[in-house]
Coordinates of C-alpha atoms and ligand atoms in Angstrom, one line a residue:
X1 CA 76.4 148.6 111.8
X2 CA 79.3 148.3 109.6
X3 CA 80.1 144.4 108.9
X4 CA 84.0 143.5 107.1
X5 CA 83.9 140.6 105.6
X6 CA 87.3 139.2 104.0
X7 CA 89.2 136.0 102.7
X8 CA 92.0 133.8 101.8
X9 CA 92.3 131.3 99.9
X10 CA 93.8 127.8 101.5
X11 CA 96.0 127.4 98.2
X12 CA 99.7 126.9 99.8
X13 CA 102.5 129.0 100.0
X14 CA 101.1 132.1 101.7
X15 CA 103.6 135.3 101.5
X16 CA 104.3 138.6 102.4
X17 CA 102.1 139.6 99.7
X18 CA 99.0 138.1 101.6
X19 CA 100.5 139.4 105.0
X20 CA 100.7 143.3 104.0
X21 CA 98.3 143.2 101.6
X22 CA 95.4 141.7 103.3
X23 CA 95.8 139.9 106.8
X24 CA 97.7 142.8 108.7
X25 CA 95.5 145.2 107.6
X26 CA 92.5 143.3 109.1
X27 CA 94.4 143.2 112.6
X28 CA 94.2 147.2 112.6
X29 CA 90.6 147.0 111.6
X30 CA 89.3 145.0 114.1
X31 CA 88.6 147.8 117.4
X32 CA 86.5 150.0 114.7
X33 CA 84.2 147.0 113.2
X34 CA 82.5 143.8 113.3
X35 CA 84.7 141.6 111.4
X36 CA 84.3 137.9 109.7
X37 CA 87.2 136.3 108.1
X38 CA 86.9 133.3 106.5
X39 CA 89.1 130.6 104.6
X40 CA 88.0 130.1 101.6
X41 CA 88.6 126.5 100.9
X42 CA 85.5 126.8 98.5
X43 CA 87.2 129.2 96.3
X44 CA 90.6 127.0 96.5
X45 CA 89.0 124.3 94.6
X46 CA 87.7 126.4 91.5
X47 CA 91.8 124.6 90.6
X48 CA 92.8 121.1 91.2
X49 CA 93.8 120.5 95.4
X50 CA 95.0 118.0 96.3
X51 CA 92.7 116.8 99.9
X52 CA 95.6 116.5 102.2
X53 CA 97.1 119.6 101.3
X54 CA 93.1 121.8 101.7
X55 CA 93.1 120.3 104.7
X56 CA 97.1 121.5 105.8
X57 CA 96.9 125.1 104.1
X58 CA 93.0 125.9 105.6
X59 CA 95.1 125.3 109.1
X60 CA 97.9 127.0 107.7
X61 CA 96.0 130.8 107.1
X62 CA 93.5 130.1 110.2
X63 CA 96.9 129.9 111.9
X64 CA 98.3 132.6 110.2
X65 CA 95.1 134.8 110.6
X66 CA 95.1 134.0 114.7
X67 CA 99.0 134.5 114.7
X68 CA 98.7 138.0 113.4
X69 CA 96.5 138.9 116.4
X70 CA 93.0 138.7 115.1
X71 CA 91.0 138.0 118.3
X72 CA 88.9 135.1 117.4
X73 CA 86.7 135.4 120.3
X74 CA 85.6 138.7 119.6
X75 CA 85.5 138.5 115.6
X76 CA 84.8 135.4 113.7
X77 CA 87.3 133.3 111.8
X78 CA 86.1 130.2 109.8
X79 CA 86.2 128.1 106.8
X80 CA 84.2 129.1 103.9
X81 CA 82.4 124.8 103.8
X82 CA 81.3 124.8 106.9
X83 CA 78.8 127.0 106.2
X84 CA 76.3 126.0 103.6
X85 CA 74.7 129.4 103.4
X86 CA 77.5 130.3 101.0
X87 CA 76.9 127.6 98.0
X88 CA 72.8 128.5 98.3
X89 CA 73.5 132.4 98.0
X90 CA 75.9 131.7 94.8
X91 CA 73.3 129.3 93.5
X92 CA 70.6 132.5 93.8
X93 CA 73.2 134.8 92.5
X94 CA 74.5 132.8 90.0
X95 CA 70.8 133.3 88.1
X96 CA 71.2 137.4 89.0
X97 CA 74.9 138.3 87.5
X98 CA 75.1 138.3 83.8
X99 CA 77.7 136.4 81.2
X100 CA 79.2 139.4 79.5
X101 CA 80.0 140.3 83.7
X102 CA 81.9 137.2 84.4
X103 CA 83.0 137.6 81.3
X104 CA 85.5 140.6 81.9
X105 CA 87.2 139.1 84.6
X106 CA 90.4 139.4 83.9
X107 CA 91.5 137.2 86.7
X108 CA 89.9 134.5 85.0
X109 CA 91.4 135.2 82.1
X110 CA 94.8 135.3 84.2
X111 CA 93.8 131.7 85.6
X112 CA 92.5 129.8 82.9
X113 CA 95.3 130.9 81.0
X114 CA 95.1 130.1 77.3
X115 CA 93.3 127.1 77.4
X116 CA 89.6 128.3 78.4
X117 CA 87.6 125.8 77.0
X118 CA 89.2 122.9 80.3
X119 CA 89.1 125.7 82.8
X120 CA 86.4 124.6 85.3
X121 CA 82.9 126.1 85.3
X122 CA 83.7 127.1 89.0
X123 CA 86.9 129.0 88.0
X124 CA 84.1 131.1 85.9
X125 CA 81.1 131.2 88.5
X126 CA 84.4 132.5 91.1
X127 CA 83.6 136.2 91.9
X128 CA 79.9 134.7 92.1
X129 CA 80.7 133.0 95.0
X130 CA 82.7 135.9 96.3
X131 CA 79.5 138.2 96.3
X132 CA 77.8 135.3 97.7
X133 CA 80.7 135.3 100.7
X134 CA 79.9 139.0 101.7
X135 CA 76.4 139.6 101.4
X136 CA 75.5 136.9 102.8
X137 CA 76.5 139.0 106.4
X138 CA 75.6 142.2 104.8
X139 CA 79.1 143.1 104.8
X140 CA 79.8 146.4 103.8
X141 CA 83.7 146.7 103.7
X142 CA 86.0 144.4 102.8
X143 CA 89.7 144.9 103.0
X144 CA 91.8 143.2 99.8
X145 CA 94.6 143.6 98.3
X146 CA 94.3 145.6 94.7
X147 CA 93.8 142.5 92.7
X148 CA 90.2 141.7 94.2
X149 CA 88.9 145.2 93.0
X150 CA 87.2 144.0 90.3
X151 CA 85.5 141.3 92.2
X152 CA 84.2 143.7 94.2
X153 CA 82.8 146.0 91.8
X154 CA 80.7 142.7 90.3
X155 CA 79.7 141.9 94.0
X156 CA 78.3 145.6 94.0
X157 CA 76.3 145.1 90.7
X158 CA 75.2 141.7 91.7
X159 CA 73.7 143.7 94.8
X160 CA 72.1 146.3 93.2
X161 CA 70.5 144.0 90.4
X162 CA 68.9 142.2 93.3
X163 CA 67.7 145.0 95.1
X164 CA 66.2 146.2 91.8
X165 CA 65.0 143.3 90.6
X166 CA 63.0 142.7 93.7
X167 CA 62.3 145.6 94.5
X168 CA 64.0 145.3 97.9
X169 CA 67.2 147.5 99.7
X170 CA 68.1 143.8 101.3
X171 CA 71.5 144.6 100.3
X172 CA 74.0 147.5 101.3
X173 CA 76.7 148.7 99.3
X174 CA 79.6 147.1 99.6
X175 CA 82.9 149.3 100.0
X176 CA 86.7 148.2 99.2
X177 CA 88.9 149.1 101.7
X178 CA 92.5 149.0 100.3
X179 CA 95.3 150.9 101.8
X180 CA 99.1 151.0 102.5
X181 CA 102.2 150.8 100.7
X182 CA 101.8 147.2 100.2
X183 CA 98.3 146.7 98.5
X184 CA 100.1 145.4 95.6
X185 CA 103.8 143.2 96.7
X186 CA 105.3 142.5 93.2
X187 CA 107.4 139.1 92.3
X188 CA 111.2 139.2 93.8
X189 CA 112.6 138.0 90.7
X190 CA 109.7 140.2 88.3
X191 CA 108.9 143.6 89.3
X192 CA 105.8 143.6 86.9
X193 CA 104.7 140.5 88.4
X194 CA 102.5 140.5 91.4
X195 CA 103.6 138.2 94.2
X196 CA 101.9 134.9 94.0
X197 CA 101.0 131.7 95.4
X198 CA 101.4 130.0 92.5
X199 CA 104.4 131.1 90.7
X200 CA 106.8 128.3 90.2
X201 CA 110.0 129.9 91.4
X202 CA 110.2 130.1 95.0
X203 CA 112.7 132.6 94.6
X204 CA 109.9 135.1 93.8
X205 CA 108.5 135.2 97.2
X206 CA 108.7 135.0 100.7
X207 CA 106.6 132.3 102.4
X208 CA 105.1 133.3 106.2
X209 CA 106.9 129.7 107.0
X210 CA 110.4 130.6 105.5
X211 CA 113.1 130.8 108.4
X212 CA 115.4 133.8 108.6
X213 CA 118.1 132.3 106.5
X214 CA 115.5 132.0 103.8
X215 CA 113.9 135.3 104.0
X216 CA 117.9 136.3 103.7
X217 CA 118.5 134.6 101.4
X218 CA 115.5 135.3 98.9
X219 CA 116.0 139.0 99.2
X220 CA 119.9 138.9 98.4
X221 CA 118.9 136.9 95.6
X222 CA 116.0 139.7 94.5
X223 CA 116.3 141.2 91.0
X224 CA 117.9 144.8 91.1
X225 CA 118.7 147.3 88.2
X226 CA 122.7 148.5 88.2
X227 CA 121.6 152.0 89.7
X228 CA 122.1 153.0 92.9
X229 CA 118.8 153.4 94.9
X230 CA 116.4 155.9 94.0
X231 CA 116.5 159.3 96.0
X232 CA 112.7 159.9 95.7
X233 CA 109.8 158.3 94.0
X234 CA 110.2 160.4 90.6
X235 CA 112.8 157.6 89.6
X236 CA 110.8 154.8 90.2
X237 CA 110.3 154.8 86.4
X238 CA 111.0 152.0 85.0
X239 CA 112.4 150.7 88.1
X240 CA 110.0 148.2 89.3
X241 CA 112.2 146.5 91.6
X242 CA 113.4 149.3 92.8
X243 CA 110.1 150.8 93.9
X244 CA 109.0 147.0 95.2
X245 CA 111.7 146.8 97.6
X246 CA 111.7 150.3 98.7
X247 CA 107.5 149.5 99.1
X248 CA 108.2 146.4 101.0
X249 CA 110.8 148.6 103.3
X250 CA 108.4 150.9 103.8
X251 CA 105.0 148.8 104.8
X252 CA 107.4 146.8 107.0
X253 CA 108.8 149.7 109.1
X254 CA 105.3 151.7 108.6
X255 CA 106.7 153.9 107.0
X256 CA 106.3 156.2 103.9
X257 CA 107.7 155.0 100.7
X258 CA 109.3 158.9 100.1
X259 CA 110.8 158.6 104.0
X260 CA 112.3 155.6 103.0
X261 CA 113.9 157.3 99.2
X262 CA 115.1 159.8 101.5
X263 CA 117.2 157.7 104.2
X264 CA 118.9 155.1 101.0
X265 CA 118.9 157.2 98.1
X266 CA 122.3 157.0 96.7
X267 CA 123.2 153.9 98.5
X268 CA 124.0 150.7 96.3
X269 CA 121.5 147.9 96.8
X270 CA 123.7 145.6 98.4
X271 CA 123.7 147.6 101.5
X272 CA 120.0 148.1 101.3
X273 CA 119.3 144.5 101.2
X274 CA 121.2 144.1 104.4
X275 CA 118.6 146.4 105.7
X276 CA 115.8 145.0 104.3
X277 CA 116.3 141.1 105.5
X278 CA 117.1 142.0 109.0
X279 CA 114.0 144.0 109.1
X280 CA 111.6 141.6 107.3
X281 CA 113.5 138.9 109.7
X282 CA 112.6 140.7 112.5
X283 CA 109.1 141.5 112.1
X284 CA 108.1 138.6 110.8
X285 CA 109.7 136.6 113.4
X286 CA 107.3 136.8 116.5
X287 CA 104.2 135.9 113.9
X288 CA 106.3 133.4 112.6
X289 CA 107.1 131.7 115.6
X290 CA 103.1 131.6 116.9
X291 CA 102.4 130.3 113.8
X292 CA 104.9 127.1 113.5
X293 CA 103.3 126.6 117.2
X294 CA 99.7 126.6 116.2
X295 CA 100.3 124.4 113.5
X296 CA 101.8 121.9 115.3
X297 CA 98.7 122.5 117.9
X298 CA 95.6 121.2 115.4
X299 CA 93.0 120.4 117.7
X300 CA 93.3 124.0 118.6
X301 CA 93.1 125.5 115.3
X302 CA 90.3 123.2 114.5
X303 CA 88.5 124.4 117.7
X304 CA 88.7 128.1 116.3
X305 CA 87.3 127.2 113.2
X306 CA 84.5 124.9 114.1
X307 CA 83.1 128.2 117.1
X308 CA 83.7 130.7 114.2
X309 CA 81.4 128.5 111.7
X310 CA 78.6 127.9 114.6
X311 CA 78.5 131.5 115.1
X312 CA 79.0 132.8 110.9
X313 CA 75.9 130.3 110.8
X314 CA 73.9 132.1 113.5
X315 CA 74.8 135.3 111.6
X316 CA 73.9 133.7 108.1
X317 CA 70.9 131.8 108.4
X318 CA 68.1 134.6 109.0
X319 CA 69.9 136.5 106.3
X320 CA 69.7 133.9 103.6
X321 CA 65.7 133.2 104.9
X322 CA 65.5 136.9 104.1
X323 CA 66.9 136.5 101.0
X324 CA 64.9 133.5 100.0
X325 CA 61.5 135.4 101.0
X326 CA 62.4 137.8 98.7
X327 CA 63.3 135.4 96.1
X328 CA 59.8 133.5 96.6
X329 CA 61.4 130.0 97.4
X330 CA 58.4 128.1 99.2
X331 CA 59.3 127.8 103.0
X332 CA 57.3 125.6 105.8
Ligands
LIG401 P1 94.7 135.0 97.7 O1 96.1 134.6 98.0 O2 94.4 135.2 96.3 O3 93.6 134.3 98.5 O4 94.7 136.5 98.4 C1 94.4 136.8 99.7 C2 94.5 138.3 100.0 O5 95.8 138.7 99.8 C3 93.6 139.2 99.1 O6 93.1 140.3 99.8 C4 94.6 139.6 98.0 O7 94.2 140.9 97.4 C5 95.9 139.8 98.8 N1 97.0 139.6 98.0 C6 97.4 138.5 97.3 N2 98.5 138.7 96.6 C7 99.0 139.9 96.9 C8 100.1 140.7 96.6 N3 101.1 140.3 95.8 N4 100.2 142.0 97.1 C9 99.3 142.5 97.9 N5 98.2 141.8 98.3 C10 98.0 140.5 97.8
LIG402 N1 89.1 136.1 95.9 C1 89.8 136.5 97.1 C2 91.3 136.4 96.8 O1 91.7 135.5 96.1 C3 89.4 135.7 98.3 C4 88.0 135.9 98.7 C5 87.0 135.0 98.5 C6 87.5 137.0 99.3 N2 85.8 135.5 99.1 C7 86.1 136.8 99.5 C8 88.0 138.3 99.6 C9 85.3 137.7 100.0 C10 87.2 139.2 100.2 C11 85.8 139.0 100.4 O2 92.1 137.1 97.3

């Protein structure tokens, strides 16, 4: 049976970025698989959180996540701590990857920026717990936005170093699953930047909470090259803004990002801004408005959270005695 297992991290500001890249692809995926999605609160604090806010943003993306349309009855949506399992595979897994692996991580590098030496040792031990996140289901495809491939890959050779090590096929392979025109939503003010929760300007994104003037707003204000827009993708050299609005048209209207070329080439950005906010304000809108309402609705998002981690646990804990039969751990 084929298992997806995916996640976000509870960090703040959750964007478009996250929307198209990850959760609204899981929405599509969920009448073909089995799917756990999880909130990684976990992973969050590899970086300084404050509590309040872990405990605001983990109901923010459950909210989002159920907003979207994932059916929580049928699939499973949790938070990563409420399920122990997770920190006991990473412990195992921990002792299977190898330095020089975790050492080519360039989102580490990314994140512990230039001083490496104060990053903290779970920032390092990060796509560690990430393996530890999808095999410990036995998932086998996980749908991510592009920046998460190379966390996959280690997850794969963390999974076949156990399986060879113990001489055991515990593990499947696990497969990426990354599609669209939006597996990669650059900055709004940086068209070589990727969209991000932690980028200082506001400006440079559009948060799943911004109202309609905002989302306006932001995209009037988006950085734009004096050219008119491009008639087909052979101009989107060197036109990185160019290509990330015309890429954020297209996943929006589902769309292809030459059918969009086609129906504004020529046309001056202004006018296709126009365009663009009233569609991103009227998509977004019906999630938008489900979402406010959950989050004002706690006990209810809690509720979803709590039956998602009884039954991830169910899933979990004869894989994890599986894995520590294999391992040799001593069990009564
Ligand atoms: P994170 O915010 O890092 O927890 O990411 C959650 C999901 O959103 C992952 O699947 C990422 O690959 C995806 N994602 C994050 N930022 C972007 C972006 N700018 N464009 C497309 N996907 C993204
Ligand atoms: N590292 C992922 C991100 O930042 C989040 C994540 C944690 C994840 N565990 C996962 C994604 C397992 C897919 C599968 O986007």
């Amino acid at each position: 049976m084929d298992r997806i297992f995916s996640g976000v991290q509870p960090t703040g500001n959750l964007h478009l970025g996250n929307y198209l890249g990850a959760i609204r692809n899981w929405v599509r995926l969920q009448n073909d698989y089995e799917c756990i999605f999880c909130v990684v609160d976990m992973h969050a604090i590899t970086q300084w959180q404050d509590p309040a806010e872990l405990t605001a943003n983990t109901r923010e993306v459950a909210a989002a996540m159920i907003a979207a349309g994932i059916d929580a009855k049928k699939h499973i949506i949790f938070n990563q701590s409420q399920v122990p399992a997770h920190a006991e595979l990473a412990w195992i897994f921990n002792c299977v990857a190898r330095m020089g692996w975790l050492n080519r991580m360039t989102q580490f590098k990314e994140k512990a920026g230039k001083n490496r030496e104060n990053a903290s040792v779970g920032l390092y031990a990060y796509p560690v717990l990430m393996a530890a996140d999808i095999l410990l289901y036995k998932g086998t495809h996980v749908p991510v936005g592009e920046d998460q491939k190379q966390h996959l890959e280690l997850a794969r050779d963390i999974a076949q170093k156990f399986n060879n090590d113990f001489k055991t096929d515990l593990f499947p392979v696990v497969e990426p699953l990354i599609f669209g025109a939006a597996t990669r939503v650059m900055s709004l003010k940086d068209g070589t930047k990727k969209m991000s929760k932690s980028d200082p300007s506001d400006l440079s994104r559009i948060n799943m909470t911004d109202d309609a003037d905002q989302i306006a707003k932001k995209i009037r204000k988006a950085k734009t090259d004096p050219e008119p827009l491009p008639e087909s993708t052979k101009e989107f050299n060197g036109r990185p803004e160019a290509a990330n609005l015309i890429g954020i048209y297209a996943a929006l209207s589902d769309s292809s990002v030459e059918d969009v070329c086609a129906r504004f080439g020529g046309e001056p950005f202004s006018t296709f801004k126009q365009h663009l906010a009233d569609l991103a304000v009227s998509s977004l809108a019906p999630m938008q408005e489900e979402m406010r309402r959950l989050m004002q609705d706690t006990s209810h998002v809690d509720a979803v959270l709590a039956d998602g981690a009884a039954r991830a646990r169910a899933v979990a804990e004869p894989i994890l005695g599986e894995i520590k039969d294999v391992v040799g751990f001593l069990s009564p």
